[in-house]
Coordinates of C-alpha atoms and ligand atoms in Angstrom, one line a residue:
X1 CA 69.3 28.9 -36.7
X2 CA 69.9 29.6 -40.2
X3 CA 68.0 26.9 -42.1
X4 CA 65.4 25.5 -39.7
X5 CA 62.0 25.0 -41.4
X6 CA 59.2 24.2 -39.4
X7 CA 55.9 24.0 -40.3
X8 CA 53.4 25.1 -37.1
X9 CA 50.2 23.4 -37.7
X10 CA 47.2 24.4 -35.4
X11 CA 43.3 25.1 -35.5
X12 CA 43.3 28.3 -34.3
X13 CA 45.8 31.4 -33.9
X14 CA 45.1 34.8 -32.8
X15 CA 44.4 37.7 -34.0
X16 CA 43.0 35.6 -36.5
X17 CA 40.1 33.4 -34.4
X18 CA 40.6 32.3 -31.2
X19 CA 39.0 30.5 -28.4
X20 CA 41.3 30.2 -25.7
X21 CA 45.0 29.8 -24.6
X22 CA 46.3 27.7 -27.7
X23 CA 44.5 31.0 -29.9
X24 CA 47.2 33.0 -28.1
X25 CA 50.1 30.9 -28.2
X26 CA 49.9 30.2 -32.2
X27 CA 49.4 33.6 -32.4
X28 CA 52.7 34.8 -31.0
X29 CA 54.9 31.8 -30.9
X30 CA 55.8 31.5 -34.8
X31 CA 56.2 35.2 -34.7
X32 CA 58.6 35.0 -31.7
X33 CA 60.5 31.9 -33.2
X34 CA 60.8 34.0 -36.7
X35 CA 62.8 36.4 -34.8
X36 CA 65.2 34.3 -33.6
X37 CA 65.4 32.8 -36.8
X38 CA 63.5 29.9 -37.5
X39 CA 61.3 29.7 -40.8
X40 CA 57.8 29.4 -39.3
X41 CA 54.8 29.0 -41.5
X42 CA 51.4 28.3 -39.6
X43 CA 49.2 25.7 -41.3
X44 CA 45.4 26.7 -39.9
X45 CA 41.6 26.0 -41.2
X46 CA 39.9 28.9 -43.8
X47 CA 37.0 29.5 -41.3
X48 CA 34.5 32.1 -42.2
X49 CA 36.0 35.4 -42.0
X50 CA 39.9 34.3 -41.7
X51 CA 40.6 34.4 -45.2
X52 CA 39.9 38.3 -45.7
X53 CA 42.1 38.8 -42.4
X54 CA 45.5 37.8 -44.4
X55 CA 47.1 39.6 -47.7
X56 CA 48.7 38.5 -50.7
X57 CA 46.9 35.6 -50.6
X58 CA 47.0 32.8 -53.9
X59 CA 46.1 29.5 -54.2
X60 CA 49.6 27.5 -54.1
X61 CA 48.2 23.5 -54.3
X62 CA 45.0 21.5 -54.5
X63 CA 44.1 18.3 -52.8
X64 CA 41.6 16.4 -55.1
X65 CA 42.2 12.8 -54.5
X66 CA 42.8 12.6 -50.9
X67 CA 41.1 9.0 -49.8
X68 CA 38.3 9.8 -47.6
X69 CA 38.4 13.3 -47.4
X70 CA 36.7 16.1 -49.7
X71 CA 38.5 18.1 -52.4
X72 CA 41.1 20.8 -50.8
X73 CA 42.9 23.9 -51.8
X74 CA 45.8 25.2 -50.0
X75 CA 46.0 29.0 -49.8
X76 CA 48.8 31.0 -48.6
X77 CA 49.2 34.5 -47.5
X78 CA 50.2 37.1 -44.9
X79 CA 49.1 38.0 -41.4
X80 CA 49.8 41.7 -40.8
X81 CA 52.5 41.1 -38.8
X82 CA 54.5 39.2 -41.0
X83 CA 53.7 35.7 -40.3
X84 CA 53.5 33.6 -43.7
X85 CA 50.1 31.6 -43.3
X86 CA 49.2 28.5 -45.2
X87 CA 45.1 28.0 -45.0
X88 CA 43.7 24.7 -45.6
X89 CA 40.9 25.9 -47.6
X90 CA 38.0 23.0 -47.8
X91 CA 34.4 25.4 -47.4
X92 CA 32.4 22.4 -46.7
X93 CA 34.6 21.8 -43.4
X94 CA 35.2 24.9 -42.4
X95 CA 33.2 28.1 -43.4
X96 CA 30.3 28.0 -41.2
X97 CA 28.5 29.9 -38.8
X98 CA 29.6 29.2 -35.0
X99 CA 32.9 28.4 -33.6
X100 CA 35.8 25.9 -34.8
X101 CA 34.6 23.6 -33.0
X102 CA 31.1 24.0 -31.9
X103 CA 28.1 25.2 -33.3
X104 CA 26.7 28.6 -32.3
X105 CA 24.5 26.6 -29.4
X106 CA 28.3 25.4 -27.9
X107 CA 27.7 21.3 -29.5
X108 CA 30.5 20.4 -31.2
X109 CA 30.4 19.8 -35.0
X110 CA 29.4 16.2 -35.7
X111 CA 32.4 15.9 -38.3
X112 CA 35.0 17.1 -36.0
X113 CA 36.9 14.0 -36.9
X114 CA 36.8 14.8 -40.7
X115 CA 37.7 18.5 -40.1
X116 CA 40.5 17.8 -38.1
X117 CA 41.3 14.6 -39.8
X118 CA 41.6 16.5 -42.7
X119 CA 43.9 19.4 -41.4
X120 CA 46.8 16.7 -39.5
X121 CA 46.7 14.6 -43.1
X122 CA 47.5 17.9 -44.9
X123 CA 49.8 19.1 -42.2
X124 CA 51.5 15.4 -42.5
X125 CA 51.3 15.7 -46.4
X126 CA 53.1 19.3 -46.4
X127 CA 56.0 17.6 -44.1
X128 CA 56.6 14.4 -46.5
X129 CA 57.6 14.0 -49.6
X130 CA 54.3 14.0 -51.4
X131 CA 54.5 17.4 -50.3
X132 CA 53.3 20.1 -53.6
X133 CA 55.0 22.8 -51.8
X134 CA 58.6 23.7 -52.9
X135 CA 59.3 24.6 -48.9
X136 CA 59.8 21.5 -47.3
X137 CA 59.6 21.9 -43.3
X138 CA 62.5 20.2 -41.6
X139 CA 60.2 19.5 -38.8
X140 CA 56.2 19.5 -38.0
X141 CA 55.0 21.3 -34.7
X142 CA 51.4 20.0 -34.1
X143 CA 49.2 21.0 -31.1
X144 CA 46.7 19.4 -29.2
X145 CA 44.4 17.0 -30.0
X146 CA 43.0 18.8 -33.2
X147 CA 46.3 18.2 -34.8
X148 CA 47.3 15.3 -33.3
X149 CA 46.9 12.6 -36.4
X150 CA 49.8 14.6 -38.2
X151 CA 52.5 12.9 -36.4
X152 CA 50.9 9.3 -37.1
X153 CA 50.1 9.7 -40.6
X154 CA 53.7 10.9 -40.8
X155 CA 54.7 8.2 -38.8
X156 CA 52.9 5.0 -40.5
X157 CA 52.0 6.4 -44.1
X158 CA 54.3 9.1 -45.2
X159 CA 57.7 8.6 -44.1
X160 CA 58.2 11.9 -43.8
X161 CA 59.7 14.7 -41.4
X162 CA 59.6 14.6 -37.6
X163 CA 57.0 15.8 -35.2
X164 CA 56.5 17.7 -32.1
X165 CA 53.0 17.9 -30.2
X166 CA 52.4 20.5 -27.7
X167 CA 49.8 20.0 -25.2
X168 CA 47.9 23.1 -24.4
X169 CA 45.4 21.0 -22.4
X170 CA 45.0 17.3 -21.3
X171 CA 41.4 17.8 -21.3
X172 CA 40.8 18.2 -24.8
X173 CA 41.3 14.8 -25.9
X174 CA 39.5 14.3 -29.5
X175 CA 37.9 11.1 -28.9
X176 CA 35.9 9.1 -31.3
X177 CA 34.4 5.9 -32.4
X178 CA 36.7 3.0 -33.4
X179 CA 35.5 3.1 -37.1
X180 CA 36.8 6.7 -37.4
X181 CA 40.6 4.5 -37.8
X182 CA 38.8 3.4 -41.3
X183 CA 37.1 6.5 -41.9
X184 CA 40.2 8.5 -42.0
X185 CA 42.4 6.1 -43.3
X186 CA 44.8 4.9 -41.3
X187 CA 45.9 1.6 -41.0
X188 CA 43.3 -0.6 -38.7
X189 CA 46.8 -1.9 -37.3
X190 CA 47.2 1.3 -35.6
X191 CA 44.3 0.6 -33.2
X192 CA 45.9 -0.4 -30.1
X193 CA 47.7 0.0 -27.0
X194 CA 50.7 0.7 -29.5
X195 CA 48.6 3.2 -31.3
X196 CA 45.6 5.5 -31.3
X197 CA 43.4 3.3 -29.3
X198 CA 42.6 4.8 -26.4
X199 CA 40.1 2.8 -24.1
X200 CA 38.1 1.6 -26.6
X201 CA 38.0 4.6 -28.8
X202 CA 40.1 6.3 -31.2
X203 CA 41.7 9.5 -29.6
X204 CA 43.6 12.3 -31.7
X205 CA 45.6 13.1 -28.9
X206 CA 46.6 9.6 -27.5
X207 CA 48.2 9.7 -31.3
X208 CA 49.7 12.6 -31.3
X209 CA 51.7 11.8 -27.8
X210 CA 52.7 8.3 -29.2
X211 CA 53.9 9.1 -32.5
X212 CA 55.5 12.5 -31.5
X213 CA 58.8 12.1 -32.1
X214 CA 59.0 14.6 -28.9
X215 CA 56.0 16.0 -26.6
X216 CA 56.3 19.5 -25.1
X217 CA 53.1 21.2 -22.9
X218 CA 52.9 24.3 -21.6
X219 CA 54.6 24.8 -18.0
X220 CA 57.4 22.3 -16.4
X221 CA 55.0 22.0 -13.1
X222 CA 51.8 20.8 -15.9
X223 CA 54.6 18.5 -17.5
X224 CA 55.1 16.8 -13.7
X225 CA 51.3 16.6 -13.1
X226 CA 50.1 14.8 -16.5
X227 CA 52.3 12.2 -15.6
X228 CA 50.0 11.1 -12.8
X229 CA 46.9 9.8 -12.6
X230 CA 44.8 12.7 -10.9
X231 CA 45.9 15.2 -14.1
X232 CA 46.6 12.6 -16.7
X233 CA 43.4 12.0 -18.0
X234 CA 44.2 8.5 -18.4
X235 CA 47.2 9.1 -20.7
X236 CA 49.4 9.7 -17.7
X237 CA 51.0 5.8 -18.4
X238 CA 51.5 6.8 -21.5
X239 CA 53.4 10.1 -20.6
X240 CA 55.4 8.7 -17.7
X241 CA 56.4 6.1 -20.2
X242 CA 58.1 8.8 -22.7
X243 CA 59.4 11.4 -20.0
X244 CA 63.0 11.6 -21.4
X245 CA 60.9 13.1 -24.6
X246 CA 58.6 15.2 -22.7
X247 CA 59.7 19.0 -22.3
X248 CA 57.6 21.6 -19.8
X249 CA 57.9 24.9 -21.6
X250 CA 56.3 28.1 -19.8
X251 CA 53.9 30.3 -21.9
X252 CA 55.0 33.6 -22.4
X253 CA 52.4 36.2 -23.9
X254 CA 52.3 39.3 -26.8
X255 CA 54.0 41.8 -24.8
X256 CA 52.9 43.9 -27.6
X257 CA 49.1 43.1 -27.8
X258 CA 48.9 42.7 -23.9
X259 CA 50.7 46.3 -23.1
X260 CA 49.0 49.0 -20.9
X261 CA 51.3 51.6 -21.8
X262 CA 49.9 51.3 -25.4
X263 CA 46.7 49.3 -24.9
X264 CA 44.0 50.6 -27.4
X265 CA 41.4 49.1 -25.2
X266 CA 42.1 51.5 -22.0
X267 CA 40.4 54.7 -21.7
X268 CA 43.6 55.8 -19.9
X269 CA 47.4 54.2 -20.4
X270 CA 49.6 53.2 -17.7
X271 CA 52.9 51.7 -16.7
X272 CA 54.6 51.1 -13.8
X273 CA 56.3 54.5 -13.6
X274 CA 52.9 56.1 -14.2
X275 CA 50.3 54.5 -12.3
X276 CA 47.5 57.1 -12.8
X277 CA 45.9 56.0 -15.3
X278 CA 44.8 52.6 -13.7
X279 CA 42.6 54.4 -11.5
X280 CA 40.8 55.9 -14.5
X281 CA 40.4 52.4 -16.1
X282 CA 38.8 51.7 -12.7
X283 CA 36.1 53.6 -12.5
X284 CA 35.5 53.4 -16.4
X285 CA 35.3 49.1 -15.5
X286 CA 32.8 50.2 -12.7
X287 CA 30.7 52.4 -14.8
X288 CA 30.7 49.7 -17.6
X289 CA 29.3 47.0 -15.7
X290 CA 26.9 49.1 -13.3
X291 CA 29.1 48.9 -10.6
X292 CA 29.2 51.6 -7.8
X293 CA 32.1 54.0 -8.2
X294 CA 34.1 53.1 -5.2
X295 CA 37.7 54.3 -6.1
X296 CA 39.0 52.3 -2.5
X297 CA 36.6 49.2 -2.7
X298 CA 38.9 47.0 -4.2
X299 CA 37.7 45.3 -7.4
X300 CA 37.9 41.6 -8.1
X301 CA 38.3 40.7 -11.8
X302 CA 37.3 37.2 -13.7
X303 CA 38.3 36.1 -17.5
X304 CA 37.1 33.1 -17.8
X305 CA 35.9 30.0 -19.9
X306 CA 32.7 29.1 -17.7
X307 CA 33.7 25.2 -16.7
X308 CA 34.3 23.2 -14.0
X309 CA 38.1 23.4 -14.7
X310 CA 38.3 27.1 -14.0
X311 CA 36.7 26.5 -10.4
X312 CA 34.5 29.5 -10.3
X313 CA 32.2 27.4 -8.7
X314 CA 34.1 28.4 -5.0
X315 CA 34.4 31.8 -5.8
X316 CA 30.5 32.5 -6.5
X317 CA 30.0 30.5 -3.6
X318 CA 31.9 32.8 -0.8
X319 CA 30.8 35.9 -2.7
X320 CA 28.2 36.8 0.0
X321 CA 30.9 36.8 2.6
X322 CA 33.6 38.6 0.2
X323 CA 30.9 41.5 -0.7
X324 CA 31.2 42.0 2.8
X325 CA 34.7 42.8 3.4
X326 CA 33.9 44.9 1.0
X327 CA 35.1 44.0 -2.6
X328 CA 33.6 44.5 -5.9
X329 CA 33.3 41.8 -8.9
X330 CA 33.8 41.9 -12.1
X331 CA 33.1 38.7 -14.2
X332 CA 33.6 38.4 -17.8
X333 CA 33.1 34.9 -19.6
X334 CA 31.0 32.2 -21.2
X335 CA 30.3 28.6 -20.7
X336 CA 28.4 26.2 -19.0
X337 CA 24.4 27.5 -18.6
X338 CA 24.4 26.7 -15.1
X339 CA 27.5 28.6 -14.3
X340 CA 26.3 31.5 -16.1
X341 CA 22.6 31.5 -14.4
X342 CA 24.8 31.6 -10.9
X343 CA 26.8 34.2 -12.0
X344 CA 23.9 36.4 -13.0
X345 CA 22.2 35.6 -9.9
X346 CA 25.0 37.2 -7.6
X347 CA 24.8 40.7 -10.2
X348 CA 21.2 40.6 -9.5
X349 CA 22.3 39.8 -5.9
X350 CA 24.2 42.5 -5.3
X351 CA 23.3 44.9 -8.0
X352 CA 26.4 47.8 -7.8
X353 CA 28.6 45.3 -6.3
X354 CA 28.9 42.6 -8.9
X355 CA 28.8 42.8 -12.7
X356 CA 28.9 40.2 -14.8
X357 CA 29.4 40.0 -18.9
X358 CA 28.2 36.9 -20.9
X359 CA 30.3 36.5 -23.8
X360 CA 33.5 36.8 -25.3
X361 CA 34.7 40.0 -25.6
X362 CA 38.5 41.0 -26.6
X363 CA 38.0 45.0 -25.5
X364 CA 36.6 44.0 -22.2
X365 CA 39.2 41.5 -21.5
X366 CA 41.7 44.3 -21.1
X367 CA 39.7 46.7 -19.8
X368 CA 39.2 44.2 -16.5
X369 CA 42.8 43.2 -16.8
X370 CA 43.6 46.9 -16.7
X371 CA 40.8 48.1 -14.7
X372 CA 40.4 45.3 -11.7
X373 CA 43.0 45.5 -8.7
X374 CA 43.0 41.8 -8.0
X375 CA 42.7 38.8 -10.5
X376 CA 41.0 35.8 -9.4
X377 CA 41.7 32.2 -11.1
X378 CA 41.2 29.2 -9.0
X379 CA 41.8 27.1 -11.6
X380 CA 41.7 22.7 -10.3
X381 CA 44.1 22.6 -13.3
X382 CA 45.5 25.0 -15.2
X383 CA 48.3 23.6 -18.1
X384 CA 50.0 27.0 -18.0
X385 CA 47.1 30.0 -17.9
X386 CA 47.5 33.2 -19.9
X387 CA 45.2 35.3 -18.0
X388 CA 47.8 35.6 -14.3
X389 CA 50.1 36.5 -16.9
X390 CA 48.4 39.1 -18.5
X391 CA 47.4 40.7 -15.1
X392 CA 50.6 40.6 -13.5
X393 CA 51.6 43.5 -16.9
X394 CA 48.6 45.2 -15.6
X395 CA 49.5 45.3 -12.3
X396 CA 46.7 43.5 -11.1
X397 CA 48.2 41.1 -9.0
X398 CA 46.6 37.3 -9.1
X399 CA 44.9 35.2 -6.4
X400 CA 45.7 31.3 -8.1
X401 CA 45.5 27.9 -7.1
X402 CA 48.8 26.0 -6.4
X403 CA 48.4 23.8 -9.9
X404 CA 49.9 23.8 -13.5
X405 CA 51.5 26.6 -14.7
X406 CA 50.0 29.1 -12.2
X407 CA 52.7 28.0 -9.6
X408 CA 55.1 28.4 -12.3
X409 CA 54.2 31.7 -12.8
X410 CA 53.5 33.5 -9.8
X411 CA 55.2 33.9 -6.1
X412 CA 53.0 33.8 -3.4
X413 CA 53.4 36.9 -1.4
X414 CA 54.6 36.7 2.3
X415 CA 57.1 38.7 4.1
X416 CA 60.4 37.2 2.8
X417 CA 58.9 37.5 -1.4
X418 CA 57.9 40.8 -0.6
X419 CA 61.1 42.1 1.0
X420 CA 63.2 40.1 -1.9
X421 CA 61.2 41.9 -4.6
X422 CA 59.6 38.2 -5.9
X423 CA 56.2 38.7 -4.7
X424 CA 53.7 38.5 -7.4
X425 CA 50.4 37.9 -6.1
X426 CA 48.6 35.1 -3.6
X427 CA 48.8 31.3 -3.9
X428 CA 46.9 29.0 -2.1
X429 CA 46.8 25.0 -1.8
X430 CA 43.8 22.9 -1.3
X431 CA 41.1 23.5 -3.7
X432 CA 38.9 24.4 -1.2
X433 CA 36.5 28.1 -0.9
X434 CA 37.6 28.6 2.6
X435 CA 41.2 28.5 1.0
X436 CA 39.9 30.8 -1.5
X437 CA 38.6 33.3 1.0
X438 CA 41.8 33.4 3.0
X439 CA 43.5 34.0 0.1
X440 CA 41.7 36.5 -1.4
X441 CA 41.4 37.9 2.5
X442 CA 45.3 38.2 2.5
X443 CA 45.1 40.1 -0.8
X444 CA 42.5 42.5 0.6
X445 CA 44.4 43.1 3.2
X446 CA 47.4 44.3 1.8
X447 CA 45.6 46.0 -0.7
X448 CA 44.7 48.4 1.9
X449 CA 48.5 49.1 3.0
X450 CA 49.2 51.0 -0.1
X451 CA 53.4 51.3 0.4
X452 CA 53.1 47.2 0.2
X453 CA 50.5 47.1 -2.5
X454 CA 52.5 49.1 -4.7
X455 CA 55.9 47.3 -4.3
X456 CA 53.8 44.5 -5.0
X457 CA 52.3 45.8 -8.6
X458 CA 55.5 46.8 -9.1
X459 CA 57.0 43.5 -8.4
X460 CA 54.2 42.4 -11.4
X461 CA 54.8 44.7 -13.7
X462 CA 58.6 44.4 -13.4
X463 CA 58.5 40.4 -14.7
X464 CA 59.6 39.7 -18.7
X465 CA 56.8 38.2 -19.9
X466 CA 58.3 38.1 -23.3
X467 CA 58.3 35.0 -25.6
X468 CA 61.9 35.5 -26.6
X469 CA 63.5 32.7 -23.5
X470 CA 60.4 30.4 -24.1
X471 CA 61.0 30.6 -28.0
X472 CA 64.8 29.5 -27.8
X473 CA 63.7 26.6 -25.8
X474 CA 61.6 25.1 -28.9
X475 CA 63.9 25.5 -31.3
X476 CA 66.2 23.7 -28.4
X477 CA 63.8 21.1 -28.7
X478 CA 63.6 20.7 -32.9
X479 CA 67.7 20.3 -32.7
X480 CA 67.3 17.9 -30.5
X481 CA 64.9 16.1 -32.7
X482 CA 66.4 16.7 -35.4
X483 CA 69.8 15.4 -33.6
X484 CA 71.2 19.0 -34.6
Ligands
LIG1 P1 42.0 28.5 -21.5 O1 42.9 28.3 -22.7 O2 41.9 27.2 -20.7 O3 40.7 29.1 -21.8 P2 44.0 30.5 -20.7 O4 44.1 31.3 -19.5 O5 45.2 29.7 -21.1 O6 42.8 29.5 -20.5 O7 43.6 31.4 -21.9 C1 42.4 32.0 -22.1 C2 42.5 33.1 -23.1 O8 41.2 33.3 -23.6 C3 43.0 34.4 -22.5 O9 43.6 35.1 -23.5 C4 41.7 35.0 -22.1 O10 41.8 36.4 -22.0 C5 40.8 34.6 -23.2 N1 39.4 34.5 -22.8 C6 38.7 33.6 -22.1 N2 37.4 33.9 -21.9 C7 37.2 35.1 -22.6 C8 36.1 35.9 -22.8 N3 34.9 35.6 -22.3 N4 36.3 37.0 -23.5 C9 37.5 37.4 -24.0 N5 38.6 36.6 -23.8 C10 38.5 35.5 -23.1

């Protein structure tokens, strides 16, 4: 659409830094929307080491006299891919060692609200008026909680364009004491019902949803479940209330970065007309993680933020009985210290039979997503999940719980999916790890009837994963906003 402006403000966007799913969607969406047409620019954070990542970067306006918040300068540049980047340069917020959130021991920053404070008023700034820029964004596209004060400062100071806020997750809330209303300078009005109050505290993402001039989140089935109490995280009221401006919009992924055909990660490429090389990335996954090289044990593969979300709790809990069928296990992920003590228990457990990797590693991602034969993610809730996604173009069919976006995104496998060519992988309701084991014993099972198993994969790696559809179904959204 020839003209749309929109300016895509978030707190983290990969390759650039990234800590999850909303990492991978800024990432890819403004790309994807730029090829349709739209004039994306991302608004992010100058964290340690993001700046040198971007070219032809110049300072283009300074913020010195912001109330309450410290001086500012607004850089832009490049990404390598072409993506015009404007960094919210403020190194007393944001260049520091740990994440952007938390500090390297996983607390989160004390002046979270500042930080983020700081990036929505800027984002809310660039879309009004007041705006230094001379490219004024028809529209502002905030996300989650981090950015969620844009669309109330533009809403009750600013006067300026409208907003969108996607939710990437419900559980992320960005909630704070009541004096952070003065601190940050909005209007104490604003804290109520009708406003950021959210019981008893201030909560960036209660603001975001009701000033938004329209709400999106990640998967139609997620967009159903927030609006009731056991997914709604208290705000389901709220989002029942405004369902004729709530959109579910499935996540697509980077077919580019995610490809194993051209995957630098692999010791060996693949695609579905040449399989070979999967078994290679097998045994290289085996080898890496001390695993036994058992080319027909089928290996189970993990991804995975370690938290009670994710529900990896049931899966190291039936691992005795699923060594015995026999599968291997490979687990890659951080979190939680008591999840990760269990986790290591089982590799020391069953030492060639489980391996597990505490960390964050991008290489090793794809290597399990490439190298595993079945991807495990009972997730209690899942907004949309990038990881099924990513091992469906592997070929690695999923095991998922019936929530979120996982049902959107895969077709359990049974007689009729497989024979119709919709099969995907297993699904199974009732988060529960006897439900787990059946499912995972179905999967086995068929792994072992190798004509099935392969239409299966096949069935996987056949899907369009690509962020074109999902793309033209935001910018359907900013027309309607914009009443286009
Ligand atoms: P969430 O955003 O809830 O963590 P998603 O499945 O939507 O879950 O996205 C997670 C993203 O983060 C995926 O790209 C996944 O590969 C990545 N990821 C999670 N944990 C790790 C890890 N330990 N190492 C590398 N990548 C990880």
């Amino acid at each position: 659409m020839a003209g749309l402006k929109v300016l895509f403000a978030t707190s983290e966007a990969a390759p650039l830094i990234k800590t999850g799913g909303l990492g991978d969607v800024s990432g890819a969406l403004p790309a994807a929307l730029r090829a349709i047409g739209v004039d994306v620019r991302v608004l992010m954070p100058g964290y340690r080491r993001v700046i040198g990542q971007l070219v032809k970067v110049k300072t283009v306006a300074s913020f010195d006299n912001l109330p309450g918040f410290p001086s500012a300068r607004l850089l832009s540049g490049w990404m390598a891919h072409g993506i015009p980047f404007l960094i919210l340069d403020c190194p007393s917020l944001y260049q520091r060692e740990g994440g952007p959130y938390q500090d390297a021991k996983g607390h989160d920053w004390a002046d979270n609200p500042l930080r983020f404070g700081l990036l929505s008023k800027i984002a809310a700034v660039l879309g009004s008026g007041a705006s230094p820029l001379a490219w004024h964004p028809d529209l502002v596209h905030c996300n989650d909680w981090q950015t969620g004060l844009a669309p109330a400062y533009l809403r009750l100071e600013q006067g300026g364009a409208p907003s969108v806020i996607t939710i990437h997750n419900m559980a992320f809330q960005g909630n704070f004491p009541p004096a952070t209303v003065q601190e940050l300078h909005l209007p104490p009005s604003c804290f109520g019902v009708d406003g950021v109050e959210f019981y008893g505290h201030m909560s960036f993402l209660k603001a975001g949803l009701f000033y938004a001039d329209h709400i999106t989140t990640v998967s139609p089935n997620y967009a159903k479940e927030i609006q009731r109490a056991e997914l709604g995280f208290g705000m389901q009221g709220l989002l029942a209330a405004r369902s004729g401006n709530l959109t579910g919009i499935l996540n697509s992924i980077d077919t580019d970065e995610w490809n194993p055909a051209t995957d630098v990660y692999l010791v060996k490429k693949f695609s579905a007309a040449r399989m070979a090389g999967k078994a290679a990335n097998k045994e290289s996954l085996q080898g890496r993680l001390g695993l036994n090289i058992a080319p027909d044990v089928p290996l189970l593969g993990v991804i995975s933020r370690f938290t009670h979300q994710k529900g990896l709790d049931l899966l190291l809990e039936i691992m005795p009985r699923l060594v015995g069928l026999p599968v291997q296990l490979a687990v890659l992920g951080s979190g939680e210290a008591q999840m990760q003590r269990s986790a290591q228990g089982l590799s020391h457990r069953y030492p060639g039979e489980v391996g597990v990797n505490i960390g964050f590693s991008e290489t090793l991602s794809h290597q399990i997503e490439a190298g595993a034969d079945i991807f495990i993610m009972p997730s209690r809730f899942e907004p949309c999940g990038l990881n099924q996604l990513y091992s469906q173009r592997y070929g690695t069919p999923p095991v998922v719980h019936a929530t979120g976006g996982l049902v959107d995104s895969v077709v359990d496998c049974t007689a009729e999916t497989l024979k119709d060519g919709t099969a995907s992988g297993f699904v199974f309701k009732g988060m529960t790890a006897e439900n787990l084991f059946t499912a995972i014993r179905r999967a086995v099972y068929l792994y072992h009837d190798r004509r099935k198993w392969k239409a299966l994969r096949r069935n996987c790696m056949a899907k369009d994963f690509s962020w074109k559809s999902s793309a033209e179904a935001y910018r359907a959204v900013y027309l309607k906003v914009l009443g286009r």
